[in-house]
PDB file of C-alpha atoms in Angstrom:
ATOM      1  CA  PRO A   1      -0.103   0.063  -0.054  1.00  0.00           C
ATOM      2  CA  LEU A   2       0.962   3.490  -0.864  1.00  0.00           C
ATOM      3  CA  VAL A   3      -1.241   5.319   1.588  1.00  0.00           C
ATOM      4  CA  ALA A   4      -1.268   5.175   5.307  1.00  0.00           C
ATOM      5  CA  ALA A   5      -2.093   7.265   8.547  1.00  0.00           C
ATOM      6  CA  HIS A   6      -0.839   7.659  11.919  1.00  0.00           C
ATOM      7  CA  HIS A   7      -2.901   8.721  14.739  1.00  0.00           C
ATOM      8  CA  PRO A   8      -1.133   9.406  18.121  1.00  0.00           C
ATOM      9  CA  ARG A   9      -2.690   8.205  21.246  1.00  0.00           C
ATOM     10  CA  PRO A  10      -5.004  10.706  22.691  1.00  0.00           C
ATOM     11  CA  GLY A  11      -3.123  12.832  25.098  1.00  0.00           C
ATOM     12  CA  SER A  12       0.117  11.581  24.209  1.00  0.00           C
ATOM     13  CA  ARG A  13       2.923  13.931  24.681  1.00  0.00           C
ATOM     14  CA  GLY A  14       5.721  11.419  23.948  1.00  0.00           C
ATOM     15  CA  SER A  15       6.677   9.908  20.829  1.00  0.00           C
ATOM     16  CA  HIS A  16       4.007   9.593  18.281  1.00  0.00           C
ATOM     17  CA  LEU A  17       5.533   6.358  17.278  1.00  0.00           C
ATOM     18  CA  ASP A  18       3.997   4.603  20.226  1.00  0.00           C
ATOM     19  CA  ARG A  19       1.199   3.554  17.654  1.00  0.00           C
ATOM     20  CA  PRO A  20       1.512   1.868  14.445  1.00  0.00           C
ATOM     21  CA  MET A  21       0.927   3.302  11.101  1.00  0.00           C
ATOM     22  CA  ARG A  22      -2.546   2.237   9.559  1.00  0.00           C
ATOM     23  CA  LEU A  23      -2.422   1.037   6.154  1.00  0.00           C
ATOM     24  CA  PHE A  24      -5.215   2.285   3.878  1.00  0.00           C
ATOM     25  CA  ARG A  25      -7.108  -0.351   1.756  1.00  0.00           C
ATOM     26  CA  ALA A  26      -7.845  -0.542  -1.781  1.00  0.00           C
ATOM     27  CA  PRO A  27      -8.516  -3.170  -4.234  1.00  0.00           C
ATOM     28  CA  ALA A  28      -4.993  -4.342  -6.084  1.00  0.00           C
ATOM     29  CA  ALA A  29      -6.283  -2.889  -9.336  1.00  0.00           C
ATOM     30  CA  VAL A  30      -6.071   0.784  -7.655  1.00  0.00           C
ATOM     31  CA  TRP A  31      -2.683   0.025  -6.279  1.00  0.00           C
ATOM     32  CA  ARG A  32      -1.388  -1.046  -9.615  1.00  0.00           C
ATOM     33  CA  ALA A  33      -2.997   2.048 -11.274  1.00  0.00           C
ATOM     34  CA  MET A  34      -1.173   4.295  -8.920  1.00  0.00           C
ATOM     35  CA  LYS A  35       2.100   3.097 -10.397  1.00  0.00           C
ATOM     36  CA  ARG A  36       3.767   2.930  -7.114  1.00  0.00           C
ATOM     37  CA  TYR A  37       3.849   6.800  -6.690  1.00  0.00           C
ATOM     38  CA  CYS A  38       1.970   9.361  -4.912  1.00  0.00           C
ATOM     39  CA  GLY A  39       2.221  13.177  -5.716  1.00  0.00           C
ATOM     40  CA  SER A  40       0.375  15.018  -2.890  1.00  0.00           C
ATOM     41  CA  VAL A  41      -2.014  14.268  -0.029  1.00  0.00           C
ATOM     42  CA  CYS A  42      -4.534  16.789   1.597  1.00  0.00           C
ATOM     43  CA  PHE A  43      -7.977  16.495   3.398  1.00  0.00           C
ATOM     44  CA  ASP A  44     -11.251  17.966   2.330  1.00  0.00           C
ATOM     45  CA  SER A  45     -12.611  21.060   4.129  1.00  0.00           C
ATOM     46  CA  GLY A  46     -14.670  18.711   6.450  1.00  0.00           C
ATOM     47  CA  GLY A  47     -11.672  16.444   7.184  1.00  0.00           C
ATOM     48  CA  ALA A  48     -13.644  13.259   6.333  1.00  0.00           C
ATOM     49  CA  ILE A  49     -12.078  12.601   2.763  1.00  0.00           C
ATOM     50  CA  VAL A  50      -8.366  12.294   2.086  1.00  0.00           C
ATOM     51  CA  ALA A  51      -7.270  12.946  -1.569  1.00  0.00           C
ATOM     52  CA  VAL A  52      -4.173  11.432  -3.028  1.00  0.00           C
ATOM     53  CA  SER A  53      -2.824  12.267  -6.197  1.00  0.00           C
ATOM     54  CA  ALA A  54      -1.109   9.713  -8.519  1.00  0.00           C
ATOM     55  CA  PRO A  55       0.448  11.845 -11.407  1.00  0.00           C
ATOM     56  CA  ARG A  56       2.327   8.628 -12.876  1.00  0.00           C
ATOM     57  CA  GLY A  57      -1.122   6.931 -12.815  1.00  0.00           C
ATOM     58  CA  ASN A  58      -2.971   9.832 -14.164  1.00  0.00           C
ATOM     59  CA  LEU A  59      -5.477   9.723 -11.414  1.00  0.00           C
ATOM     60  CA  VAL A  60      -6.626  11.463  -8.086  1.00  0.00           C
ATOM     61  CA  THR A  61      -7.678   8.838  -5.418  1.00  0.00           C
ATOM     62  CA  PHE A  62      -9.983   9.319  -2.434  1.00  0.00           C
ATOM     63  CA  TRP A  63     -10.271   7.798   0.792  1.00  0.00           C
ATOM     64  CA  ASN A  64     -12.151   7.677   3.831  1.00  0.00           C
ATOM     65  CA  SER A  65     -10.032   9.496   6.545  1.00  0.00           C
ATOM     66  CA  GLU A  66     -11.377   7.333   9.406  1.00  0.00           C
ATOM     67  CA  THR A  67     -11.220   3.929   8.102  1.00  0.00           C
ATOM     68  CA  GLY A  68      -8.787   4.140   5.534  1.00  0.00           C
ATOM     69  CA  ARG A  69     -11.213   2.637   2.972  1.00  0.00           C
ATOM     70  CA  PHE A  70     -10.844   3.575  -0.916  1.00  0.00           C
ATOM     71  CA  LEU A  71     -13.706   5.778  -1.963  1.00  0.00           C
ATOM     72  CA  SER A  72     -13.091   6.238  -5.534  1.00  0.00           C
ATOM     73  CA  ALA A  73     -10.767   7.659  -7.973  1.00  0.00           C
ATOM     74  CA  ALA A  74     -11.006  10.418 -10.919  1.00  0.00           C
ATOM     75  CA  PRO A  75      -8.917  10.715 -14.096  1.00  0.00           C
ATOM     76  CA  ALA A  76      -6.205  13.516 -13.911  1.00  0.00           C
ATOM     77  CA  ILE A  77      -3.699  13.398 -16.562  1.00  0.00           C
ATOM     78  CA  ASP A  78      -0.408  14.060 -14.741  1.00  0.00           C
ATOM     79  CA  GLY A  79      -2.435  15.220 -11.733  1.00  0.00           C
ATOM     80  CA  SER A  80      -0.126  15.890  -8.838  1.00  0.00           C
ATOM     81  CA  GLY A  81      -1.180  18.945  -6.931  1.00  0.00           C
ATOM     82  CA  ILE A  82      -4.292  18.853  -4.792  1.00  0.00           C
ATOM     83  CA  ALA A  83      -6.064  21.010  -2.266  1.00  0.00           C
ATOM     84  CA  PRO A  84      -9.401  21.346  -0.886  1.00  0.00           C
ATOM     85  CA  ALA A  85     -11.865  23.716  -2.915  1.00  0.00           C
ATOM     86  CA  GLY A  86     -15.099  24.655  -1.425  1.00  0.00           C
ATOM     87  CA  PRO A  87     -17.611  22.133   0.046  1.00  0.00           C
ATOM     88  CA  ALA A  88     -16.728  19.043   1.678  1.00  0.00           C
ATOM     89  CA  GLY A  89     -15.583  16.353  -1.063  1.00  0.00           C
ATOM     90  CA  THR A  90     -14.430  18.860  -3.391  1.00  0.00           C
ATOM     91  CA  PHE A  91     -10.740  19.328  -4.276  1.00  0.00           C
ATOM     92  CA  MET A  92      -8.693  21.560  -6.918  1.00  0.00           C
ATOM     93  CA  ALA A  93      -6.299  19.638  -8.689  1.00  0.00           C
ATOM     94  CA  SER A  94      -3.292  20.664 -10.988  1.00  0.00           C
ATOM     95  CA  SER A  95      -1.687  19.081 -13.792  1.00  0.00           C
ATOM     96  CA  GLY A  96       2.031  18.758 -14.673  1.00  0.00           C
ATOM     97  CA  ARG A  97       0.918  19.042 -18.277  1.00  0.00           C
ATOM     98  CA  GLY A  98      -0.906  22.446 -17.732  1.00  0.00           C
ATOM     99  CA  GLY A  99      -4.186  23.392 -16.003  1.00  0.00           C
ATOM    100  CA  ALA A 100      -6.223  22.862 -13.013  1.00  0.00           C
ATOM    101  CA  PHE A 101      -9.538  21.454 -12.244  1.00  0.00           C
ATOM    102  CA  LEU A 102     -12.000  20.863  -9.688  1.00  0.00           C
ATOM    103  CA  VAL A 103     -12.790  17.125  -8.673  1.00  0.00           C
ATOM    104  CA  ASP A 104     -15.976  16.074  -6.683  1.00  0.00           C
ATOM    105  CA  ALA A 105     -14.806  12.987  -4.723  1.00  0.00           C
ATOM    106  CA  ARG A 106     -18.254  11.792  -4.389  1.00  0.00           C
ATOM    107  CA  SER A 107     -19.498  11.815  -7.955  1.00  0.00           C
ATOM    108  CA  GLY A 108     -16.097  11.556  -9.735  1.00  0.00           C
ATOM    109  CA  ALA A 109     -16.958  14.549 -11.775  1.00  0.00           C
ATOM    110  CA  VAL A 110     -14.006  16.533 -13.142  1.00  0.00           C
ATOM    111  CA  ARG A 111     -14.637  20.141 -14.366  1.00  0.00           C
ATOM    112  CA  PRO A 112     -11.652  22.024 -15.769  1.00  0.00           C
ATOM    113  CA  ILE A 113     -11.048  25.666 -14.466  1.00  0.00           C
ATOM    114  CA  ARG A 114     -11.071  27.870 -17.250  1.00  0.00           C
ATOM    115  CA  SER A 115      -7.960  30.465 -16.611  1.00  0.00           C
ATOM    116  CA  ASP A 116      -5.187  31.608 -18.991  1.00  0.00           C
ATOM    117  CA  PHE A 117      -2.876  31.814 -15.851  1.00  0.00           C
ATOM    118  CA  LEU A 118      -3.631  28.197 -14.675  1.00  0.00           C
ATOM    119  CA  GLU A 119      -3.599  26.787 -18.368  1.00  0.00           C
ATOM    120  CA  ALA A 120      -0.130  28.169 -19.095  1.00  0.00           C
ATOM    121  CA  GLY A 121       1.553  26.865 -16.065  1.00  0.00           C
ATOM    122  CA  ARG A 122       3.023  23.324 -15.698  1.00  0.00           C
ATOM    123  CA  TRP A 123       2.325  22.541 -12.054  1.00  0.00           C
ATOM    124  CA  ASP A 124       3.851  20.153  -9.560  1.00  0.00           C
ATOM    125  CA  ASN A 125       2.636  18.757  -6.431  1.00  0.00           C
ATOM    126  CA  HIS A 126       2.796  21.945  -4.333  1.00  0.00           C
ATOM    127  CA  LEU A 127      -0.804  23.215  -4.621  1.00  0.00           C
ATOM    128  CA  ALA A 128      -2.274  24.911  -1.446  1.00  0.00           C
ATOM    129  CA  ALA A 129      -5.512  26.346  -0.503  1.00  0.00           C
ATOM    130  CA  ALA A 130      -5.544  30.159   0.196  1.00  0.00           C
ATOM    131  CA  PRO A 131      -8.124  32.030   2.029  1.00  0.00           C
ATOM    132  CA  ALA A 132     -10.397  34.205  -0.176  1.00  0.00           C
TER     133      ALA A 132
END
């Protein structure tokens, strides 16, 4: 598995290594599609969904943050940067080939963001949400 989480013990002030990492679960086909590489990771605005980009596999994957269960994937050509965008379950993703798009983790809908600036750039995995 390429995706895992670590939750320190509640109230723990010592080493956060006192609990093991929790490996996320997905069908073998998802792991293969990710091509052994993750570009970026972030939570949605509600904290319930984790997005993990897989630029080598041309997709963005979505996971339940509490259980580590795979939820869905959306196509994203060289999609690497990922950040929360608006309502829970919605993310902005950027492409190393240029452009950016909105992705809905629940429906799998991918909508390009039309912008000369975004379309002209070649984006890596460094994408962050900024307050409006």
